[in-house]
Amino acid sequence: MKVLILPDQQTAITRAADIVADTVTKQPDAVLGLATGGTMVPLYSELAQRHREAGLSFAQTTSFNLDEYIGLSPDHPCSYHHFMQETFFDHVDIDPSRTHLPKGDAPDPRIASDAYEALIAKAGGIDLQLLGIGQNGHIGFNEPTASLGSRTRVKTLTHSTRQANQRYFASFDETPKYAITTGVATILESRMCLLIATGEAKAKAVADMIEGPLTAVCPASALQLHARATIVLDEAAAGALALRDYYQTVHPEGRDSAFD
Ligand code: GLP
């Protein structure tokens, strides 16, 4: 794992945006795996700004989001479809016909899950997978004990994830119980993974992911198996790392090492 520790949230987001911009510039038709969540909001805003001011183009990219709540239509204000539209798609030149999210309102979410996995494969797989991390170590909606060999499927959300996401809904009871998520194995097949975590609330999950055992109890720890996983952190999210000094020696202030 390449662990980049930046002084604060803003510099962490800028660093992550540099990596996305570099991928899209070198490979304009890249297949991007996109993520939702509060961590991603400033990243999408930064990428939109680079589109407006520096001509960063997403016109030829294809995108696949990680997950979607079951039971919400794309125009529901709390759906991830809506989140992506509002925070990113509306602000860049991505072709709407090449953006994809799981269909949370499909009559049979199991069929929709299989179809989504097949669509990713048909597109040639994901070049760059963006990821956040839940406080319980989830990636996408792969909750603790999710199979490390899992593919896109229906997952039941944990109580703690529903509590964390309740802020977007009118009440806890209205917070969906189920989601379609790409699997841990789907994520691991991406050619590169870029996980971003900011803030003290993520420090324990980040330490478990990077330095804990490889275990389904912390699905993000599966990234230890990925040959090209970059983790971008701010100081607060890096706070519980035992080998923090080492990462900072290899990548001072999150810069590439001499051999990257
Ligand atoms: C949700 C998403 C995850 C995301 C996580 C963290 O559960 N399914 O993909 O990583 O939230 O969100 P936040 O960035 O708001 O902490």
PDB file of C-alpha atoms and ligand atoms in Angstrom:
ATOM      1  CA  MET A   1       0.000   0.000   0.000  1.00  0.00           C
ATOM      2  CA  LYS A   2       1.134   3.500  -0.763  1.00  0.00           C
ATOM      3  CA  VAL A   3       0.208   5.590   2.277  1.00  0.00           C
ATOM      4  CA  LEU A   4       0.239   9.341   1.673  1.00  0.00           C
ATOM      5  CA  ILE A   5      -0.264  11.547   4.725  1.00  0.00           C
ATOM      6  CA  LEU A   6      -1.093  15.178   4.019  1.00  0.00           C
ATOM      7  CA  PRO A   7      -1.177  17.937   6.606  1.00  0.00           C
ATOM      8  CA  ASP A   8      -4.914  18.623   6.413  1.00  0.00           C
ATOM      9  CA  GLN A   9      -8.161  17.847   4.605  1.00  0.00           C
ATOM     10  CA  GLN A  10      -7.648  20.421   1.860  1.00  0.00           C
ATOM     11  CA  THR A  11      -4.167  19.205   0.930  1.00  0.00           C
ATOM     12  CA  ALA A  12      -5.368  15.586   1.046  1.00  0.00           C
ATOM     13  CA  ILE A  13      -8.191  16.388  -1.375  1.00  0.00           C
ATOM     14  CA  THR A  14      -5.822  18.284  -3.683  1.00  0.00           C
ATOM     15  CA  ARG A  15      -3.426  15.313  -3.690  1.00  0.00           C
ATOM     16  CA  ALA A  16      -6.249  12.880  -4.496  1.00  0.00           C
ATOM     17  CA  ALA A  17      -7.534  15.195  -7.241  1.00  0.00           C
ATOM     18  CA  ASP A  18      -4.016  15.255  -8.738  1.00  0.00           C
ATOM     19  CA  ILE A  19      -4.099  11.446  -8.985  1.00  0.00           C
ATOM     20  CA  VAL A  20      -7.535  11.419 -10.645  1.00  0.00           C
ATOM     21  CA  ALA A  21      -6.534  14.229 -13.025  1.00  0.00           C
ATOM     22  CA  ASP A  22      -3.309  12.445 -13.917  1.00  0.00           C
ATOM     23  CA  THR A  23      -5.210   9.232 -14.762  1.00  0.00           C
ATOM     24  CA  VAL A  24      -7.776  11.027 -16.907  1.00  0.00           C
ATOM     25  CA  THR A  25      -5.139  13.112 -18.678  1.00  0.00           C
ATOM     26  CA  LYS A  26      -2.965  10.106 -19.522  1.00  0.00           C
ATOM     27  CA  GLN A  27      -5.940   7.909 -20.374  1.00  0.00           C
ATOM     28  CA  PRO A  28      -8.881  10.082 -21.497  1.00  0.00           C
ATOM     29  CA  ASP A  29     -11.146   7.043 -21.964  1.00  0.00           C
ATOM     30  CA  ALA A  30     -10.437   5.663 -18.476  1.00  0.00           C
ATOM     31  CA  VAL A  31     -13.129   3.677 -16.699  1.00  0.00           C
ATOM     32  CA  LEU A  32     -13.602   5.345 -13.327  1.00  0.00           C
ATOM     33  CA  GLY A  33     -15.070   3.671 -10.264  1.00  0.00           C
ATOM     34  CA  LEU A  34     -16.800   6.440  -8.321  1.00  0.00           C
ATOM     35  CA  ALA A  35     -17.754   6.701  -4.668  1.00  0.00           C
ATOM     36  CA  THR A  36     -20.243   8.696  -2.637  1.00  0.00           C
ATOM     37  CA  GLY A  37     -20.138  10.051   0.921  1.00  0.00           C
ATOM     38  CA  GLY A  38     -19.165  13.313   2.543  1.00  0.00           C
ATOM     39  CA  THR A  39     -15.438  12.712   1.968  1.00  0.00           C
ATOM     40  CA  MET A  40     -15.985  12.801  -1.792  1.00  0.00           C
ATOM     41  CA  VAL A  41     -17.867  16.109  -1.880  1.00  0.00           C
ATOM     42  CA  PRO A  42     -14.763  18.368  -1.803  1.00  0.00           C
ATOM     43  CA  LEU A  43     -12.980  16.034  -4.224  1.00  0.00           C
ATOM     44  CA  TYR A  44     -15.741  16.315  -6.825  1.00  0.00           C
ATOM     45  CA  SER A  45     -15.848  20.047  -6.260  1.00  0.00           C
ATOM     46  CA  GLU A  46     -12.083  20.278  -6.865  1.00  0.00           C
ATOM     47  CA  LEU A  47     -12.345  18.170 -10.034  1.00  0.00           C
ATOM     48  CA  ALA A  48     -15.226  20.330 -11.296  1.00  0.00           C
ATOM     49  CA  GLN A  49     -13.119  23.426 -10.668  1.00  0.00           C
ATOM     50  CA  ARG A  50     -10.233  21.939 -12.660  1.00  0.00           C
ATOM     51  CA  HIS A  51     -12.715  21.175 -15.446  1.00  0.00           C
ATOM     52  CA  ARG A  52     -13.914  24.798 -15.497  1.00  0.00           C
ATOM     53  CA  GLU A  53     -10.570  26.491 -15.049  1.00  0.00           C
ATOM     54  CA  ALA A  54      -7.987  24.103 -16.476  1.00  0.00           C
ATOM     55  CA  GLY A  55      -9.963  22.154 -19.081  1.00  0.00           C
ATOM     56  CA  LEU A  56      -9.759  18.803 -17.280  1.00  0.00           C
ATOM     57  CA  SER A  57     -12.114  16.696 -19.377  1.00  0.00           C
ATOM     58  CA  PHE A  58     -14.209  13.659 -18.501  1.00  0.00           C
ATOM     59  CA  ALA A  59     -15.865  13.598 -21.933  1.00  0.00           C
ATOM     60  CA  GLN A  60     -14.461  10.216 -22.907  1.00  0.00           C
ATOM     61  CA  THR A  61     -14.511   8.544 -19.503  1.00  0.00           C
ATOM     62  CA  THR A  62     -16.967   5.875 -18.400  1.00  0.00           C
ATOM     63  CA  SER A  63     -18.038   5.664 -14.768  1.00  0.00           C
ATOM     64  CA  PHE A  64     -19.428   3.011 -12.451  1.00  0.00           C
ATOM     65  CA  ASN A  65     -20.480   3.954  -8.939  1.00  0.00           C
ATOM     66  CA  LEU A  66     -19.890   1.556  -6.094  1.00  0.00           C
ATOM     67  CA  ASP A  67     -23.354   1.336  -4.673  1.00  0.00           C
ATOM     68  CA  GLU A  68     -26.966   2.479  -4.402  1.00  0.00           C
ATOM     69  CA  TYR A  69     -29.711   2.133  -1.806  1.00  0.00           C
ATOM     70  CA  ILE A  70     -32.459  -0.354  -2.529  1.00  0.00           C
ATOM     71  CA  GLY A  71     -35.904   1.161  -2.841  1.00  0.00           C
ATOM     72  CA  LEU A  72     -34.854   4.665  -3.893  1.00  0.00           C
ATOM     73  CA  SER A  73     -35.557   5.872  -7.415  1.00  0.00           C
ATOM     74  CA  PRO A  74     -32.785   7.811  -9.204  1.00  0.00           C
ATOM     75  CA  ASP A  75     -34.583  11.110  -8.606  1.00  0.00           C
ATOM     76  CA  HIS A  76     -35.015  10.531  -4.852  1.00  0.00           C
ATOM     77  CA  PRO A  77     -33.052  13.351  -3.166  1.00  0.00           C
ATOM     78  CA  CYS A  78     -31.202  10.860  -0.915  1.00  0.00           C
ATOM     79  CA  SER A  79     -30.285   8.421  -3.702  1.00  0.00           C
ATOM     80  CA  TYR A  80     -26.687   8.098  -4.792  1.00  0.00           C
ATOM     81  CA  HIS A  81     -27.887   8.786  -8.350  1.00  0.00           C
ATOM     82  CA  HIS A  82     -29.024  12.190  -7.131  1.00  0.00           C
ATOM     83  CA  PHE A  83     -25.839  12.719  -5.096  1.00  0.00           C
ATOM     84  CA  MET A  84     -23.652  12.059  -8.143  1.00  0.00           C
ATOM     85  CA  GLN A  85     -25.751  14.305 -10.359  1.00  0.00           C
ATOM     86  CA  GLU A  86     -25.625  17.190  -7.893  1.00  0.00           C
ATOM     87  CA  THR A  87     -22.028  16.919  -6.748  1.00  0.00           C
ATOM     88  CA  PHE A  88     -20.263  15.852  -9.941  1.00  0.00           C
ATOM     89  CA  PHE A  89     -22.036  14.932 -13.167  1.00  0.00           C
ATOM     90  CA  ASP A  90     -23.830  18.291 -13.509  1.00  0.00           C
ATOM     91  CA  HIS A  91     -20.525  20.152 -13.200  1.00  0.00           C
ATOM     92  CA  VAL A  92     -18.298  18.333 -15.697  1.00  0.00           C
ATOM     93  CA  ASP A  93     -18.503  17.203 -19.319  1.00  0.00           C
ATOM     94  CA  ILE A  94     -19.013  13.488 -18.625  1.00  0.00           C
ATOM     95  CA  ASP A  95     -21.386  11.818 -21.116  1.00  0.00           C
ATOM     96  CA  PRO A  96     -24.527  10.873 -19.112  1.00  0.00           C
ATOM     97  CA  SER A  97     -24.961   7.736 -21.216  1.00  0.00           C
ATOM     98  CA  ARG A  98     -21.608   6.471 -19.945  1.00  0.00           C
ATOM     99  CA  THR A  99     -22.331   7.005 -16.232  1.00  0.00           C
ATOM    100  CA  HIS A 100     -23.612   3.980 -14.326  1.00  0.00           C
ATOM    101  CA  LEU A 101     -24.963   3.281 -10.862  1.00  0.00           C
ATOM    102  CA  PRO A 102     -26.650   0.123  -9.605  1.00  0.00           C
ATOM    103  CA  LYS A 103     -30.421   0.241 -10.074  1.00  0.00           C
ATOM    104  CA  GLY A 104     -31.739   0.443  -6.518  1.00  0.00           C
ATOM    105  CA  ASP A 105     -35.335   0.559  -7.725  1.00  0.00           C
ATOM    106  CA  ALA A 106     -35.086  -2.524  -9.960  1.00  0.00           C
ATOM    107  CA  PRO A 107     -37.949  -5.023  -9.552  1.00  0.00           C
ATOM    108  CA  ASP A 108     -35.412  -7.706  -8.649  1.00  0.00           C
ATOM    109  CA  PRO A 109     -32.233  -6.202  -7.147  1.00  0.00           C
ATOM    110  CA  ARG A 110     -30.443  -9.569  -7.443  1.00  0.00           C
ATOM    111  CA  ILE A 111     -30.872  -9.567 -11.206  1.00  0.00           C
ATOM    112  CA  ALA A 112     -29.837  -5.898 -11.312  1.00  0.00           C
ATOM    113  CA  SER A 113     -26.692  -6.758  -9.299  1.00  0.00           C
ATOM    114  CA  ASP A 114     -25.617  -9.506 -11.691  1.00  0.00           C
ATOM    115  CA  ALA A 115     -26.304  -7.215 -14.656  1.00  0.00           C
ATOM    116  CA  TYR A 116     -24.166  -4.466 -13.094  1.00  0.00           C
ATOM    117  CA  GLU A 117     -21.221  -6.800 -12.516  1.00  0.00           C
ATOM    118  CA  ALA A 118     -21.507  -7.951 -16.152  1.00  0.00           C
ATOM    119  CA  LEU A 119     -21.613  -4.351 -17.372  1.00  0.00           C
ATOM    120  CA  ILE A 120     -18.368  -3.523 -15.554  1.00  0.00           C
ATOM    121  CA  ALA A 121     -16.713  -6.563 -17.140  1.00  0.00           C
ATOM    122  CA  LYS A 122     -18.054  -5.569 -20.576  1.00  0.00           C
ATOM    123  CA  ALA A 123     -16.503  -2.127 -20.178  1.00  0.00           C
ATOM    124  CA  GLY A 124     -13.145  -3.822 -19.660  1.00  0.00           C
ATOM    125  CA  GLY A 125     -13.006  -3.400 -15.877  1.00  0.00           C
ATOM    126  CA  ILE A 126     -12.214  -0.352 -13.802  1.00  0.00           C
ATOM    127  CA  ASP A 127      -8.999   1.603 -14.282  1.00  0.00           C
ATOM    128  CA  LEU A 128      -9.190   3.799 -11.195  1.00  0.00           C
ATOM    129  CA  GLN A 129     -11.477   2.954  -8.280  1.00  0.00           C
ATOM    130  CA  LEU A 130     -12.190   5.787  -5.846  1.00  0.00           C
ATOM    131  CA  LEU A 131     -13.065   4.685  -2.330  1.00  0.00           C
ATOM    132  CA  GLY A 132     -14.056   6.150   0.989  1.00  0.00           C
ATOM    133  CA  ILE A 133     -14.136   4.118   4.175  1.00  0.00           C
ATOM    134  CA  GLY A 134     -16.867   3.667   6.754  1.00  0.00           C
ATOM    135  CA  GLN A 135     -16.075   4.002  10.448  1.00  0.00           C
ATOM    136  CA  ASN A 136     -16.591   0.244  10.691  1.00  0.00           C
ATOM    137  CA  GLY A 137     -14.118  -0.427   7.862  1.00  0.00           C
ATOM    138  CA  HIS A 138     -16.641  -0.856   5.063  1.00  0.00           C
ATOM    139  CA  ILE A 139     -15.844  -0.065   1.445  1.00  0.00           C
ATOM    140  CA  GLY A 140     -18.758   0.514  -0.905  1.00  0.00           C
ATOM    141  CA  PHE A 141     -21.440  -1.074   1.235  1.00  0.00           C
ATOM    142  CA  ASN A 142     -19.354  -4.156   1.970  1.00  0.00           C
ATOM    143  CA  GLU A 143     -20.044  -4.297   5.670  1.00  0.00           C
ATOM    144  CA  PRO A 144     -17.921  -6.178   8.229  1.00  0.00           C
ATOM    145  CA  THR A 145     -17.839  -9.931   7.434  1.00  0.00           C
ATOM    146  CA  ALA A 146     -18.576  -9.313   3.728  1.00  0.00           C
ATOM    147  CA  SER A 147     -16.874 -12.031   1.735  1.00  0.00           C
ATOM    148  CA  LEU A 148     -13.503 -10.927   0.404  1.00  0.00           C
ATOM    149  CA  GLY A 149     -14.454 -12.858  -2.749  1.00  0.00           C
ATOM    150  CA  SER A 150     -17.787 -11.073  -3.173  1.00  0.00           C
ATOM    151  CA  ARG A 151     -19.233  -9.632  -6.377  1.00  0.00           C
ATOM    152  CA  THR A 152     -21.985  -7.076  -6.909  1.00  0.00           C
ATOM    153  CA  ARG A 153     -24.936  -8.086  -4.772  1.00  0.00           C
ATOM    154  CA  VAL A 154     -27.488  -7.023  -2.184  1.00  0.00           C
ATOM    155  CA  LYS A 155     -26.122  -6.236   1.286  1.00  0.00           C
ATOM    156  CA  THR A 156     -27.983  -5.572   4.508  1.00  0.00           C
ATOM    157  CA  LEU A 157     -26.637  -2.417   6.136  1.00  0.00           C
ATOM    158  CA  THR A 158     -25.420  -2.501   9.720  1.00  0.00           C
ATOM    159  CA  HIS A 159     -27.128  -0.466  12.385  1.00  0.00           C
ATOM    160  CA  SER A 160     -24.018   1.741  12.703  1.00  0.00           C
ATOM    161  CA  THR A 161     -23.895   2.461   8.956  1.00  0.00           C
ATOM    162  CA  ARG A 162     -27.578   3.357   8.971  1.00  0.00           C
ATOM    163  CA  GLN A 163     -26.927   5.633  11.942  1.00  0.00           C
ATOM    164  CA  ALA A 164     -23.996   7.287  10.124  1.00  0.00           C
ATOM    165  CA  ASN A 165     -26.119   7.829   7.001  1.00  0.00           C
ATOM    166  CA  GLN A 166     -29.230   8.895   8.874  1.00  0.00           C
ATOM    167  CA  ARG A 167     -28.129  12.524   8.545  1.00  0.00           C
ATOM    168  CA  TYR A 168     -29.242  12.487   4.907  1.00  0.00           C
ATOM    169  CA  PHE A 169     -32.722  11.152   5.701  1.00  0.00           C
ATOM    170  CA  ALA A 170     -35.685  12.471   7.674  1.00  0.00           C
ATOM    171  CA  SER A 171     -35.316   9.785  10.354  1.00  0.00           C
ATOM    172  CA  PHE A 172     -33.521   6.550  11.193  1.00  0.00           C
ATOM    173  CA  ASP A 173     -36.576   4.557  10.149  1.00  0.00           C
ATOM    174  CA  GLU A 174     -36.483   6.132   6.702  1.00  0.00           C
ATOM    175  CA  THR A 175     -32.786   5.260   6.256  1.00  0.00           C
ATOM    176  CA  PRO A 176     -32.678   2.284   3.854  1.00  0.00           C
ATOM    177  CA  LYS A 177     -31.836  -1.134   5.242  1.00  0.00           C
ATOM    178  CA  TYR A 178     -30.461  -2.614   2.029  1.00  0.00           C
ATOM    179  CA  ALA A 179     -28.166  -1.592  -0.786  1.00  0.00           C
ATOM    180  CA  ILE A 180     -26.678  -2.976  -3.973  1.00  0.00           C
ATOM    181  CA  THR A 181     -22.905  -2.782  -3.777  1.00  0.00           C
ATOM    182  CA  THR A 182     -20.063  -3.926  -5.960  1.00  0.00           C
ATOM    183  CA  GLY A 183     -18.179  -6.679  -4.159  1.00  0.00           C
ATOM    184  CA  VAL A 184     -14.789  -6.746  -2.502  1.00  0.00           C
ATOM    185  CA  ALA A 185     -13.487  -8.924  -5.356  1.00  0.00           C
ATOM    186  CA  THR A 186     -14.971  -6.505  -7.902  1.00  0.00           C
ATOM    187  CA  ILE A 187     -13.085  -3.674  -6.198  1.00  0.00           C
ATOM    188  CA  LEU A 188      -9.847  -5.663  -6.019  1.00  0.00           C
ATOM    189  CA  GLU A 189      -9.992  -6.275  -9.774  1.00  0.00           C
ATOM    190  CA  SER A 190      -9.682  -2.532 -10.460  1.00  0.00           C
ATOM    191  CA  ARG A 191      -6.311  -1.695 -11.935  1.00  0.00           C
ATOM    192  CA  MET A 192      -5.725   0.982  -9.301  1.00  0.00           C
ATOM    193  CA  CYS A 193      -7.510   1.843  -6.046  1.00  0.00           C
ATOM    194  CA  LEU A 194      -7.480   5.299  -4.469  1.00  0.00           C
ATOM    195  CA  LEU A 195      -8.964   5.437  -0.980  1.00  0.00           C
ATOM    196  CA  ILE A 196      -9.413   8.791   0.722  1.00  0.00           C
ATOM    197  CA  ALA A 197     -10.038   9.228   4.446  1.00  0.00           C
ATOM    198  CA  THR A 198     -10.130  12.478   6.353  1.00  0.00           C
ATOM    199  CA  GLY A 199     -10.941  13.311   9.963  1.00  0.00           C
ATOM    200  CA  GLU A 200     -10.323  11.700  13.329  1.00  0.00           C
ATOM    201  CA  ALA A 201     -13.500   9.606  13.169  1.00  0.00           C
ATOM    202  CA  LYS A 202     -11.832   7.437  10.508  1.00  0.00           C
ATOM    203  CA  ALA A 203      -8.516   6.914  12.357  1.00  0.00           C
ATOM    204  CA  LYS A 204      -9.323   3.493  13.818  1.00  0.00           C
ATOM    205  CA  ALA A 205     -10.784   2.084  10.591  1.00  0.00           C
ATOM    206  CA  VAL A 206      -7.748   3.408   8.692  1.00  0.00           C
ATOM    207  CA  ALA A 207      -5.323   1.728  11.112  1.00  0.00           C
ATOM    208  CA  ASP A 208      -7.273  -1.552  10.881  1.00  0.00           C
ATOM    209  CA  MET A 209      -7.228  -1.333   7.079  1.00  0.00           C
ATOM    210  CA  ILE A 210      -3.504  -0.642   6.731  1.00  0.00           C
ATOM    211  CA  GLU A 211      -1.921  -2.322   9.726  1.00  0.00           C
ATOM    212  CA  GLY A 212      -4.526  -4.769  11.023  1.00  0.00           C
ATOM    213  CA  PRO A 213      -4.912  -8.356   9.926  1.00  0.00           C
ATOM    214  CA  LEU A 214      -6.407  -9.137   6.519  1.00  0.00           C
ATOM    215  CA  THR A 215      -9.928  -9.925   7.619  1.00  0.00           C
ATOM    216  CA  ALA A 216     -13.509  -9.737   6.431  1.00  0.00           C
ATOM    217  CA  VAL A 217     -14.266  -7.998   9.737  1.00  0.00           C
ATOM    218  CA  CYS A 218     -12.570  -4.966   8.175  1.00  0.00           C
ATOM    219  CA  PRO A 219     -13.437  -5.260   4.459  1.00  0.00           C
ATOM    220  CA  ALA A 220     -11.089  -2.367   3.616  1.00  0.00           C
ATOM    221  CA  SER A 221      -8.169  -4.527   4.800  1.00  0.00           C
ATOM    222  CA  ALA A 222      -8.644  -6.458   1.540  1.00  0.00           C
ATOM    223  CA  LEU A 223      -6.779  -3.579  -0.110  1.00  0.00           C
ATOM    224  CA  GLN A 224      -3.631  -5.099   1.441  1.00  0.00           C
ATOM    225  CA  LEU A 225      -3.926  -7.631  -1.396  1.00  0.00           C
ATOM    226  CA  HIS A 226      -4.013  -4.976  -4.103  1.00  0.00           C
ATOM    227  CA  ALA A 227      -0.726  -4.245  -5.859  1.00  0.00           C
ATOM    228  CA  ARG A 228      -1.666  -0.641  -6.655  1.00  0.00           C
ATOM    229  CA  ALA A 229      -3.633   0.742  -3.717  1.00  0.00           C
ATOM    230  CA  THR A 230      -2.978   4.351  -2.738  1.00  0.00           C
ATOM    231  CA  ILE A 231      -4.375   5.632   0.543  1.00  0.00           C
ATOM    232  CA  VAL A 232      -4.606   9.415   0.895  1.00  0.00           C
ATOM    233  CA  LEU A 233      -5.055  10.620   4.473  1.00  0.00           C
ATOM    234  CA  ASP A 234      -5.007  13.812   6.424  1.00  0.00           C
ATOM    235  CA  GLU A 235      -3.135  13.925   9.737  1.00  0.00           C
ATOM    236  CA  ALA A 236      -6.314  13.300  11.723  1.00  0.00           C
ATOM    237  CA  ALA A 237      -7.236  10.126   9.824  1.00  0.00           C
ATOM    238  CA  ALA A 238      -3.618   8.928  10.125  1.00  0.00           C
ATOM    239  CA  GLY A 239      -3.656   9.456  13.900  1.00  0.00           C
ATOM    240  CA  ALA A 240      -3.810   5.783  14.943  1.00  0.00           C
ATOM    241  CA  LEU A 241      -1.164   4.422  12.554  1.00  0.00           C
ATOM    242  CA  ALA A 242       1.744   2.747  14.368  1.00  0.00           C
ATOM    243  CA  LEU A 243       4.106   3.111  11.388  1.00  0.00           C
ATOM    244  CA  ARG A 244       3.154   6.691  10.610  1.00  0.00           C
ATOM    245  CA  ASP A 245       6.786   7.916  10.765  1.00  0.00           C
ATOM    246  CA  TYR A 246       7.778   5.307   8.205  1.00  0.00           C
ATOM    247  CA  TYR A 247       5.068   6.360   5.737  1.00  0.00           C
ATOM    248  CA  GLN A 248       6.129   9.969   6.169  1.00  0.00           C
ATOM    249  CA  THR A 249       9.766   9.039   5.552  1.00  0.00           C
ATOM    250  CA  VAL A 250       8.862   7.232   2.330  1.00  0.00           C
ATOM    251  CA  HIS A 251       6.435   9.928   1.165  1.00  0.00           C
ATOM    252  CA  PRO A 252       7.283  13.230   2.884  1.00  0.00           C
ATOM    253  CA  GLU A 253       4.087  15.311   3.042  1.00  0.00           C
ATOM    254  CA  GLY A 254       2.457  12.779   0.762  1.00  0.00           C
ATOM    255  CA  ARG A 255       4.839  13.253  -2.155  1.00  0.00           C
ATOM    256  CA  ASP A 256       5.856  10.362  -4.425  1.00  0.00           C
ATOM    257  CA  SER A 257       9.010   8.518  -3.409  1.00  0.00           C
ATOM    258  CA  ALA A 258      12.098   8.502  -5.597  1.00  0.00           C
ATOM    259  CA  PHE A 259      11.045   5.140  -7.030  1.00  0.00           C
ATOM    260  CA  ASP A 260       7.346   5.758  -7.743  1.00  0.00           C
TER     261      ASP A 260
HETATM  262  C1  GLP B   1     -21.256   5.302   2.646  1.00  0.00           C
HETATM  263  C2  GLP B   1     -20.779   4.817   1.277  1.00  0.00           C
HETATM  264  C3  GLP B   1     -19.291   4.523   1.262  1.00  0.00           C
HETATM  265  C4  GLP B   1     -18.538   5.670   1.921  1.00  0.00           C
HETATM  266  C5  GLP B   1     -18.983   5.813   3.339  1.00  0.00           C
HETATM  267  C6  GLP B   1     -18.237   6.885   4.106  1.00  0.00           C
HETATM  268  O1  GLP B   1     -21.589   4.272   3.498  1.00  0.00           O
HETATM  269  N1  GLP B   1     -21.477   3.667   0.818  1.00  0.00           N
HETATM  270  O2  GLP B   1     -18.868   4.330  -0.072  1.00  0.00           O
HETATM  271  O3  GLP B   1     -17.160   5.423   1.864  1.00  0.00           O
HETATM  272  O4  GLP B   1     -20.362   6.133   3.324  1.00  0.00           O
HETATM  273  O5  GLP B   1     -18.868   8.108   3.947  1.00  0.00           O
HETATM  274  P1  GLP B   1     -18.307   9.499   4.458  1.00  0.00           P
HETATM  275  O6  GLP B   1     -17.298   9.919   3.461  1.00  0.00           O
HETATM  276  O7  GLP B   1     -19.518  10.380   4.473  1.00  0.00           O
HETATM  277  O8  GLP B   1     -17.741   9.271   5.805  1.00  0.00           O
END
